[in-house]
C-alpha positions as a printed NumPy array, in Angstrom:
array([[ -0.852,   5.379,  -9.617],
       [ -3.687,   3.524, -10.757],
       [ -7.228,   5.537, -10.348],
       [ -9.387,   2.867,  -8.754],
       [-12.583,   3.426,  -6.959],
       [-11.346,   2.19 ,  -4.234],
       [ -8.011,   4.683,  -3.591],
       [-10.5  ,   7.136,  -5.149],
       [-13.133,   6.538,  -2.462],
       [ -9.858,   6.346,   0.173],
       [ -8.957,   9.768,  -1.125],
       [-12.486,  11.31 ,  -0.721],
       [-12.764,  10.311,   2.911],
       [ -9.393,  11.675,   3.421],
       [ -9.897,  14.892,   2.618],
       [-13.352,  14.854,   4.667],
       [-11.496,  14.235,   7.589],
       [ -9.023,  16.274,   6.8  ],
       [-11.535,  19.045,   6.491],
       [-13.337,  18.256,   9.483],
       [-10.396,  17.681,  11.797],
       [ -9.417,  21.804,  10.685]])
């Protein structure tokens, strides 16, 4: 996989939500 700013940006707000939804 590719590390663009996009997926990496994707991947940040991921795990935020991921850490708010817990």
């Amino acid at each position: 996989m590719a590390t663009s700013p996009t997926a990496t940006g994707l991947v940040n707000v991921n795990h935020l939500l991921c850490r708010l939804s817990t």
